[in-house]
Amino acid sequence: MAEHLGGSRGREGSGTMTPMAYSRKEGMAMTARGSPGGAGSMGLRSGSGMMRPNSAPRERPSPQALKATLFSDARGRVEELRQMKEAQYWGRELPPKRDLPAYWSVSTHGQPFNDERLFNGATNVYQVINPSGRDKNIPKPVGPATEQQALLRKSLKENQLYLSKQDLSPLPHGSKPHPLGEPERVLVLSKLTPYQRIHALRLCLDRDIRAKDFIPWTQMVWDKLNARFWRRNRDMCIRLATQRLENYMKRHLQYLADQKCNAARAPASRTKDVLREAFWRVDPDRTGRVSLQQFLQVWQNVLCLLEYRDEMVASATGRSRVVLVPGRRILIDLPMCSAIFTQYGFDKDGLMPYVVFINAISASPARLLGQEVVISASAEGRHGLGNDVEVAYCVGNAKIVYPKCAKGVFPPSGFDPRVADRSMMPPNAHMWLEHAYGYAGMDTLATNVFYTKNTTETRDEVVYYVGCVGIVYCKQDMDKGLRSQRFFFGHTNDIKCLAIHPSRQYVVSGQQKATGPDEVPYACVWDVDNCNLLQRLDHDISERAVIACCFSGNINHPDPNKKGGDLLVTITADDRHTIHLWQWMKPADKYCKSVNIPGWFLGPHKKLEYIRAAAARTPSGTFYQNPHVHDEENPKVKDVLKHLSEEEVDSHYRALKDAPHPRHPIIEQVVGEDNMVNEDWEFGYCDNVPRAKKDGTWELLMEYPGCNGTPPMIYGVAWNPLKPQDGRRGSEFVTYGVKHLKTWIVDEEGVWRGTAGSFGTTHIENVLSACYVPALHYMAAPGDSCILTGFSSGQVGLWVPPYPTRANATYKLVRKFEAHGPGKPRTLNNGTQQCKGVRVIKLRADPNHKLPTGRRVLTGGSDGCVLQWELSQVDGTRKDGTPIRGVNMFCMAEDPEEKCGPGRYKLQEELTPYEVLNVPSVTALDCHHLRQREFVAGTDQCDIWEVDKDPRVLVEGHEETVEHVATHPRNPSIFVTGCRSGKVRVWNMDTRQVEREASVGFPVDGCAFANEDYPSKAKRNQKSLHVAFGSVGPYSLGERHKIAVLDVETLQPLKVIPEPVAQVQELVYSPANGPGILAAGCCDMTVYLFNAKHEYHLIAKCIGHSGNVEHIDWSYPISQPGSRLHGQMIIQSSDTSGNLLYWDTKTGRRVL
């Protein structure tokens, strides 16, 4: 058996088989020793003389692995049970079946030796399957025969003889090899093993490839596959020549079979019969195998291969048919036969079972494609080829199964492996986040916009978040056209809450748990200057998300040393809404474990070494350029290569490769000395964000359940700035949410006690916001405080505790102030609806910088207004004679229609045509002690306002979800977006501002730019650039969706297309100079085709999908002379069920 495999049974690694990663549905499983068989195949006898299966021991997996398999993924458990059933017991899995040539049977013909890697050093099939089974650094002992074969191959490849001419023994160490002449080349070829000789002939190693008069065998098949083409891409040259040679053989066999049938005037013979009789003539003993010389004799002497041309002949019935007309004689040689042998398989002795060749060459193309290798990229979640082995399989028409295409696809007829090699390499282009548009104001529960410590009287800097990125924004840099944002990339999923440290130097942000068994929800503390991660606090995996957070301390205190901020409160989204109290950084140096997370990790997963190499390899450092491939299609290169010889071309590319190039400015930012990149991150990926470590820098002080119910039941948390800030007796904070308010106070024993507030006789409402204010009653002691809360009804409530306030004291709702309107209702997670009401309350600082807190309060409501209130002393007594405690307040707005202060501010932009009044709801507020007349506000329309005498929008975003973005075909700085509120905007990336906006009157999903100008009756048939938007919404019987076409320059409506009956998810225009068609993919499983050149008339409907259409793509003009699709563009579309279909754009019929 070992001799049959070409290796040694006693050597290391010769008896071990690692299964190949590419399988075929049909074939026979192999045991570890290479013989065909299943679980019942038996190996050597053990010491006791009993037979046992040649398999792994019966070992059960570890409890941790078993638990992860049983409970983490049900599909994984089903797959494990299937493998256990096939393997018959625990601990063994059947290896995937090896790739085999078409119609090859291992049980009948043995192992095939047509793999090209057998010529690159592997001595048997198992070393092909696992070429790196041993450490490459350890020298491998080889025998004299193996060493001689390796030197023979090296001599052919390098055109130098590394063996002595007398006995072909290895040259002594240090001896120079001799030039390989023609007699020596013939001798070397004759000494190779039969299967290696076939591979050598296929690669033209029987002649000097470096010679000027070199003519490859492919040029004899097709004159275009000359030496120049061979040197540029040898694999492509061999594949094209082999396919053309196979086509010659098939046409010749068809002609011979037709001649026999015409002579007999009956279907007397088939192509299989003709070919079988020819092989029997050279194989009189009927062994079933032929050598290269016998195969050459069949096609050269027996069948006499000819070239044919097609001729149309009219039959007796008047119909025309194609007739093969013989032409010139085709002379084939041994290298051509070697290519056929490698295509269809041969054994170790270099013999090909001709029954395999007969069945394969006589089969239909569809049947051959069905027997190709299946590369399952969907199993690994990939969308492309992963290594050079997969590229080699695609050269042989392997089938690829993608995640979005369940049926799989085949490589195109002009597949170039250089493109696959290029796509596997990390490109020099990388994604560097320059600017983030919008603000997360839709689903926020508490205020999430704050001024930073860098805010002065002449500089405005705020911090907020979008998605999973924390952002520090400077207004003055934005106005100057400079880079105005800094980013924090320490989160792996959406940020749910954000809070500022009393010093305004640090920020805490909590995120939702990311997908993965090892992921946990966590909170990050980071600084606003460099956006460095200071501390990460991991929570339990069952707590889902961190939805509220707050630092201890008093942000308005005039003394920086008394602001506090050593403690941190976080609340999670588990059913108990657990409250965590942390000492987030014990050392005095808050930067003791600071780490920078590079922003480029947000883009494609790349390493610094690739970016450094990109800077030194390409002129721009932006696009991939392979220096080993001659890019003759580049117009900049055509002028250089026009008058150069091949030698001059090679020297030109070597000069380009070795010349120094300036680096791209963005790459300078990545690899520059000023960029704070930790050395530990140089070879890491963005998903390796530093985890929390028990290093003694943090401590969890308290963990209590906050409120039971479906999250979110708690909306936020606020610390009492007038009480102790270090967690000792008397420290206090409040949590609020759905129909409750709960205060937490430390008792004499240092234990936190939570007490629910009392609504008294008033209606119980959801508490949307809360803020501690000083108590200003008669004989108020220092530190006495009360709570102001915002309700969903739009009122502001006053909660007063008993004084002095101790643990277990109950806050009572004593008064409600009319403040804002209730606003529009919104749907909660549990399905109920509530009005937006008063979402935020903010206490200002003392303008004289003397008191711990100020006497003015800002409230933001759902009516789009911010009111300023004055706190005053409360006098009087109740009916029972007890004095009234707490505080009194009154609104400073003198006029109810006041819009620009000082008591009332209206946040409302000018309405565009066709736009319905949509009042924003204020969701965030913050004020700075240096800005007594200004403040910053965030709205649920994802805008951030700077409010003063002249309110303006600092950060503009969309009011609803944005699903698609389309870029301008001519100006790369322009892009357009649409959201579900019906608002569409045209953005300029240079100014980072909105240039134009309009309302189309319906919720928008898909959008697309036209690639050329089209006429329109709305503009008197003048041509202009169009942009199309598709509607979104639930499907209802009798109601149609729409597609709106607007003019890009003015956003003037040009056409409303009412044909789609379901949501329009995808819109794609045909390329420039194309048919001028707009393709619309809808949720009714239909692709609509509209003629953009003639008022968007419906051309056809492409019906055949079994799911909602997700993506559409246009092809370039097809070059297939004689085909009905020649010169035409087609489209491909994919749906949610995994179908990838191709359509004729003229008729709407399926092409494939």
Tab-separated table of C-alpha atoms in Angstrom, residues 23-258:
chain	number	residue	atom	x	y	z
A	23	SER	CA	-15.643	17.585	-0.681
A	24	ARG	CA	-17.912	16.149	-3.305
A	25	LYS	CA	-21.354	14.837	-2.685
A	26	GLU	CA	-20.500	11.572	-4.428
A	27	GLY	CA	-17.447	9.459	-3.640
A	28	MET	CA	-16.122	6.923	-1.176
A	29	ALA	CA	-14.781	7.693	2.282
A	30	MET	CA	-11.150	6.846	3.029
A	31	THR	CA	-9.785	5.287	6.166
A	32	ALA	CA	-6.656	6.533	7.874
A	33	ARG	CA	-4.509	4.077	5.903
A	34	GLY	CA	-5.866	5.095	2.540
A	35	SER	CA	-8.004	2.079	1.642
A	36	PRO	CA	-11.637	2.646	0.806
A	37	GLY	CA	-14.008	1.723	3.529
A	38	GLY	CA	-16.271	2.989	6.264
A	39	ALA	CA	-16.530	2.585	9.985
A	40	GLY	CA	-16.143	-1.153	9.647
A	41	SER	CA	-12.680	-1.057	8.036
A	42	MET	CA	-10.173	-2.847	10.264
A	43	GLY	CA	-6.567	-1.905	10.967
A	44	LEU	CA	-3.621	-3.812	12.517
A	45	ARG	CA	-4.034	-6.320	15.270
A	46	SER	CA	-3.400	-5.173	18.797
A	47	GLY	CA	-1.148	-6.897	21.296
A	48	SER	CA	-3.963	-9.123	22.512
A	49	GLY	CA	-4.633	-10.349	19.012
A	50	MET	CA	-8.110	-8.868	18.810
A	51	MET	CA	-9.237	-6.727	15.877
A	52	ARG	CA	-10.260	-3.158	16.620
A	53	PRO	CA	-11.381	-0.274	14.397
A	54	ASN	CA	-8.682	2.016	13.072
A	55	SER	CA	-10.129	5.135	14.691
A	56	ALA	CA	-9.836	7.611	17.540
A	57	PRO	CA	-10.403	6.463	21.148
A	58	ARG	CA	-13.847	6.695	22.655
A	59	GLU	CA	-13.479	9.955	24.540
A	60	ARG	CA	-16.373	12.143	25.514
A	61	PRO	CA	-15.907	15.900	25.186
A	62	SER	CA	-15.232	18.099	28.203
A	63	PRO	CA	-18.218	19.320	30.252
A	64	GLN	CA	-17.606	22.896	29.110
A	65	ALA	CA	-17.569	21.937	25.445
A	66	LEU	CA	-20.604	19.700	25.914
A	67	LYS	CA	-22.538	22.488	27.625
A	68	ALA	CA	-21.645	24.949	24.899
A	69	THR	CA	-22.729	22.466	22.250
A	70	LEU	CA	-25.970	21.477	23.943
A	71	PHE	CA	-27.304	24.865	24.918
A	72	SER	CA	-25.587	27.535	22.802
A	73	ASP	CA	-26.737	26.493	19.357
A	74	ALA	CA	-29.446	23.989	18.523
A	75	ARG	CA	-28.199	23.630	14.974
A	76	GLY	CA	-24.783	22.699	16.279
A	77	ARG	CA	-26.380	19.999	18.439
A	78	VAL	CA	-28.229	18.551	15.438
A	79	GLU	CA	-24.991	18.485	13.438
A	80	GLU	CA	-23.189	16.739	16.305
A	81	LEU	CA	-25.889	14.075	16.540
A	82	ARG	CA	-25.604	13.470	12.805
A	83	GLN	CA	-21.842	13.066	13.025
A	84	MET	CA	-22.199	10.740	16.014
A	85	LYS	CA	-24.656	8.593	14.106
A	86	GLU	CA	-22.381	8.319	11.095
A	87	ALA	CA	-19.259	7.716	13.195
A	88	GLN	CA	-21.113	5.112	15.357
A	89	TYR	CA	-19.585	6.289	18.617
A	90	TRP	CA	-18.252	9.315	20.471
A	91	GLY	CA	-14.912	10.924	19.719
A	92	ARG	CA	-14.693	10.205	16.016
A	93	GLU	CA	-15.936	12.211	13.052
A	94	LEU	CA	-15.871	10.995	9.490
A	95	PRO	CA	-13.486	13.097	7.390
A	96	PRO	CA	-14.868	14.948	4.372
A	97	LYS	CA	-14.546	13.017	1.131
A	98	ARG	CA	-11.611	13.946	-1.096
A	99	ASP	CA	-11.933	15.694	-4.390
A	100	LEU	CA	-11.861	13.298	-7.349
A	101	PRO	CA	-11.990	13.784	-11.115
A	102	ALA	CA	-15.320	13.308	-12.790
A	103	TYR	CA	-16.444	9.669	-12.993
A	104	TRP	CA	-13.407	8.488	-11.008
A	105	SER	CA	-13.937	5.627	-8.553
A	106	VAL	CA	-11.281	5.034	-5.908
A	107	SER	CA	-12.390	1.447	-5.352
A	108	THR	CA	-11.973	0.669	-9.048
A	109	HIS	CA	-9.105	2.872	-10.204
A	110	GLY	CA	-7.241	3.626	-6.962
A	111	GLN	CA	-5.942	7.017	-5.929
A	112	PRO	CA	-5.652	9.653	-8.690
A	113	PHE	CA	-2.313	11.397	-9.123
A	114	ASN	CA	-3.444	14.333	-11.219
A	115	ASP	CA	-3.006	16.927	-8.458
A	116	GLU	CA	-0.343	19.416	-9.528
A	117	ARG	CA	1.020	19.621	-5.992
A	118	LEU	CA	2.406	16.102	-6.437
A	119	PHE	CA	4.978	17.670	-8.716
A	120	ASN	CA	5.920	20.323	-6.146
A	121	GLY	CA	7.471	17.957	-3.613
A	122	ALA	CA	4.673	15.813	-2.178
A	123	THR	CA	5.535	12.150	-2.520
A	124	ASN	CA	2.066	10.758	-1.899
A	125	VAL	CA	-1.583	11.721	-1.766
A	126	TYR	CA	-1.619	12.297	1.986
A	127	GLN	CA	1.124	14.913	1.778
A	128	VAL	CA	-1.049	16.676	-0.786
A	129	ILE	CA	-3.933	16.670	1.670
A	130	ASN	CA	-1.793	17.886	4.554
A	131	PRO	CA	1.368	19.501	3.111
A	132	SER	CA	2.263	21.276	6.380
A	133	GLY	CA	1.762	18.453	8.855
A	134	ARG	CA	5.219	18.923	10.344
A	135	ASP	CA	7.245	21.881	11.441
A	136	LYS	CA	8.948	23.418	8.424
A	137	ASN	CA	11.876	24.634	10.521
A	138	ILE	CA	12.858	21.100	11.496
A	139	PRO	CA	14.978	19.375	8.805
A	140	LYS	CA	13.173	16.323	7.451
A	141	PRO	CA	15.202	13.175	6.881
A	142	VAL	CA	14.649	11.856	3.349
A	143	GLY	CA	15.936	8.868	1.510
A	144	PRO	CA	18.198	8.913	-1.562
A	145	ALA	CA	15.320	8.247	-3.958
A	146	THR	CA	13.253	11.128	-2.621
A	147	GLU	CA	16.270	13.439	-2.703
A	148	GLN	CA	17.039	12.463	-6.287
A	149	GLN	CA	13.468	13.134	-7.391
A	150	ALA	CA	13.559	16.554	-5.717
A	151	LEU	CA	16.810	17.450	-7.504
A	152	LEU	CA	15.405	16.261	-10.804
A	153	ARG	CA	12.403	18.552	-10.427
A	154	LYS	CA	14.628	21.436	-9.365
A	155	SER	CA	16.850	20.897	-12.395
A	156	LEU	CA	13.905	21.136	-14.752
A	157	LYS	CA	12.456	24.208	-13.080
A	158	GLU	CA	15.708	26.185	-12.851
A	159	ASN	CA	17.234	24.889	-16.105
A	160	GLN	CA	20.385	23.769	-14.271
A	161	LEU	CA	21.601	20.249	-13.580
A	162	TYR	CA	22.037	19.641	-9.861
A	163	LEU	CA	23.121	16.020	-10.409
A	164	SER	CA	26.222	14.449	-11.827
A	165	LYS	CA	26.066	13.519	-15.495
A	166	GLN	CA	27.472	10.012	-14.950
A	167	ASP	CA	25.149	8.403	-12.402
A	168	LEU	CA	22.732	11.259	-11.581
A	169	SER	CA	23.903	11.357	-7.979
A	170	PRO	CA	23.631	14.621	-5.988
A	171	LEU	CA	26.468	17.060	-6.513
A	172	PRO	CA	28.858	17.555	-3.567
A	173	HIS	CA	28.113	20.437	-1.235
A	174	GLY	CA	29.368	23.729	-2.664
A	175	SER	CA	29.560	22.519	-6.270
A	176	LYS	CA	28.024	24.711	-8.935
A	177	PRO	CA	25.302	23.159	-11.088
A	178	HIS	CA	25.836	22.669	-14.809
A	179	PRO	CA	23.620	24.246	-17.500
A	180	LEU	CA	20.885	21.876	-18.496
A	181	GLY	CA	21.301	20.964	-22.149
A	182	GLU	CA	18.860	19.173	-24.406
A	183	PRO	CA	20.365	15.674	-23.896
A	184	GLU	CA	20.466	16.169	-20.137
A	185	ARG	CA	16.848	17.379	-20.161
A	186	VAL	CA	15.718	14.224	-21.946
A	187	LEU	CA	17.666	12.129	-19.429
A	188	VAL	CA	16.145	13.957	-16.457
A	189	LEU	CA	12.630	13.498	-17.808
A	190	SER	CA	13.233	9.787	-18.290
A	191	LYS	CA	14.377	9.393	-14.669
A	192	LEU	CA	11.288	11.018	-13.196
A	193	THR	CA	8.474	8.850	-11.866
A	194	PRO	CA	5.677	8.391	-14.401
A	195	TYR	CA	3.198	10.685	-12.693
A	196	GLN	CA	5.799	13.423	-12.188
A	197	ARG	CA	6.834	13.120	-15.842
A	198	ILE	CA	3.260	13.844	-16.883
A	199	HIS	CA	3.135	16.977	-14.759
A	200	ALA	CA	6.516	18.093	-16.148
A	201	LEU	CA	5.346	17.712	-19.731
A	202	ARG	CA	2.173	19.655	-18.992
A	203	LEU	CA	4.253	22.547	-17.628
A	204	CYS	CA	6.502	22.609	-20.715
A	205	LEU	CA	9.540	21.551	-18.716
A	206	ASP	CA	10.684	19.429	-21.660
A	207	ARG	CA	12.003	22.640	-23.220
A	208	ASP	CA	13.798	25.795	-22.117
A	209	ILE	CA	11.109	28.267	-21.040
A	210	ARG	CA	13.592	31.157	-20.813
A	211	ALA	CA	14.747	30.791	-24.404
A	212	LYS	CA	13.766	33.494	-26.872
A	213	ASP	CA	12.495	30.927	-29.363
A	214	PHE	CA	10.374	29.177	-26.703
A	215	ILE	CA	7.049	27.974	-28.105
A	216	PRO	CA	4.637	26.425	-25.583
A	217	TRP	CA	2.359	23.609	-26.574
A	218	THR	CA	-0.618	25.897	-25.960
A	219	GLN	CA	0.358	27.994	-28.980
A	220	MET	CA	-0.117	24.940	-31.193
A	221	VAL	CA	-3.687	24.681	-29.941
A	222	TRP	CA	-4.453	28.393	-30.159
A	223	ASP	CA	-2.033	30.937	-31.590
A	224	LYS	CA	-3.070	33.585	-29.034
A	225	LEU	CA	-1.702	31.463	-26.199
A	226	ASN	CA	1.875	32.278	-27.087
A	227	ALA	CA	5.019	32.521	-24.971
A	228	ARG	CA	4.154	36.011	-23.754
A	229	PHE	CA	0.757	34.875	-22.526
A	230	TRP	CA	2.387	31.793	-20.943
A	231	ARG	CA	4.850	33.875	-18.954
A	232	ARG	CA	2.136	36.260	-17.749
A	233	ASN	CA	-0.322	33.602	-16.579
A	234	ARG	CA	0.673	30.008	-17.069
A	235	ASP	CA	-2.338	28.463	-15.320
A	236	MET	CA	-4.814	30.465	-17.363
A	237	CYS	CA	-2.953	29.588	-20.549
A	238	ILE	CA	-3.048	25.848	-19.791
A	239	ARG	CA	-6.709	25.949	-18.819
A	240	LEU	CA	-7.783	27.762	-21.990
A	241	ALA	CA	-5.723	25.483	-24.196
A	242	THR	CA	-7.099	22.363	-22.503
A	243	GLN	CA	-10.677	23.545	-22.929
A	244	ARG	CA	-10.091	24.322	-26.595
A	245	LEU	CA	-8.466	20.933	-27.149
A	246	GLU	CA	-11.414	19.207	-25.458
A	247	ASN	CA	-13.770	21.126	-27.722
A	248	TYR	CA	-11.840	19.914	-30.791
A	249	MET	CA	-12.114	16.328	-29.563
A	250	LYS	CA	-15.839	16.564	-28.842
A	251	ARG	CA	-16.632	18.040	-32.271
A	252	HIS	CA	-14.486	15.417	-33.982
A	253	LEU	CA	-16.238	12.590	-32.154
A	254	GLN	CA	-19.611	14.071	-33.009
A	255	TYR	CA	-18.653	14.247	-36.687
A	256	LEU	CA	-17.481	10.626	-36.749
A	257	ALA	CA	-20.646	9.454	-34.991
A	258	ASP	CA	-22.820	11.400	-37.464
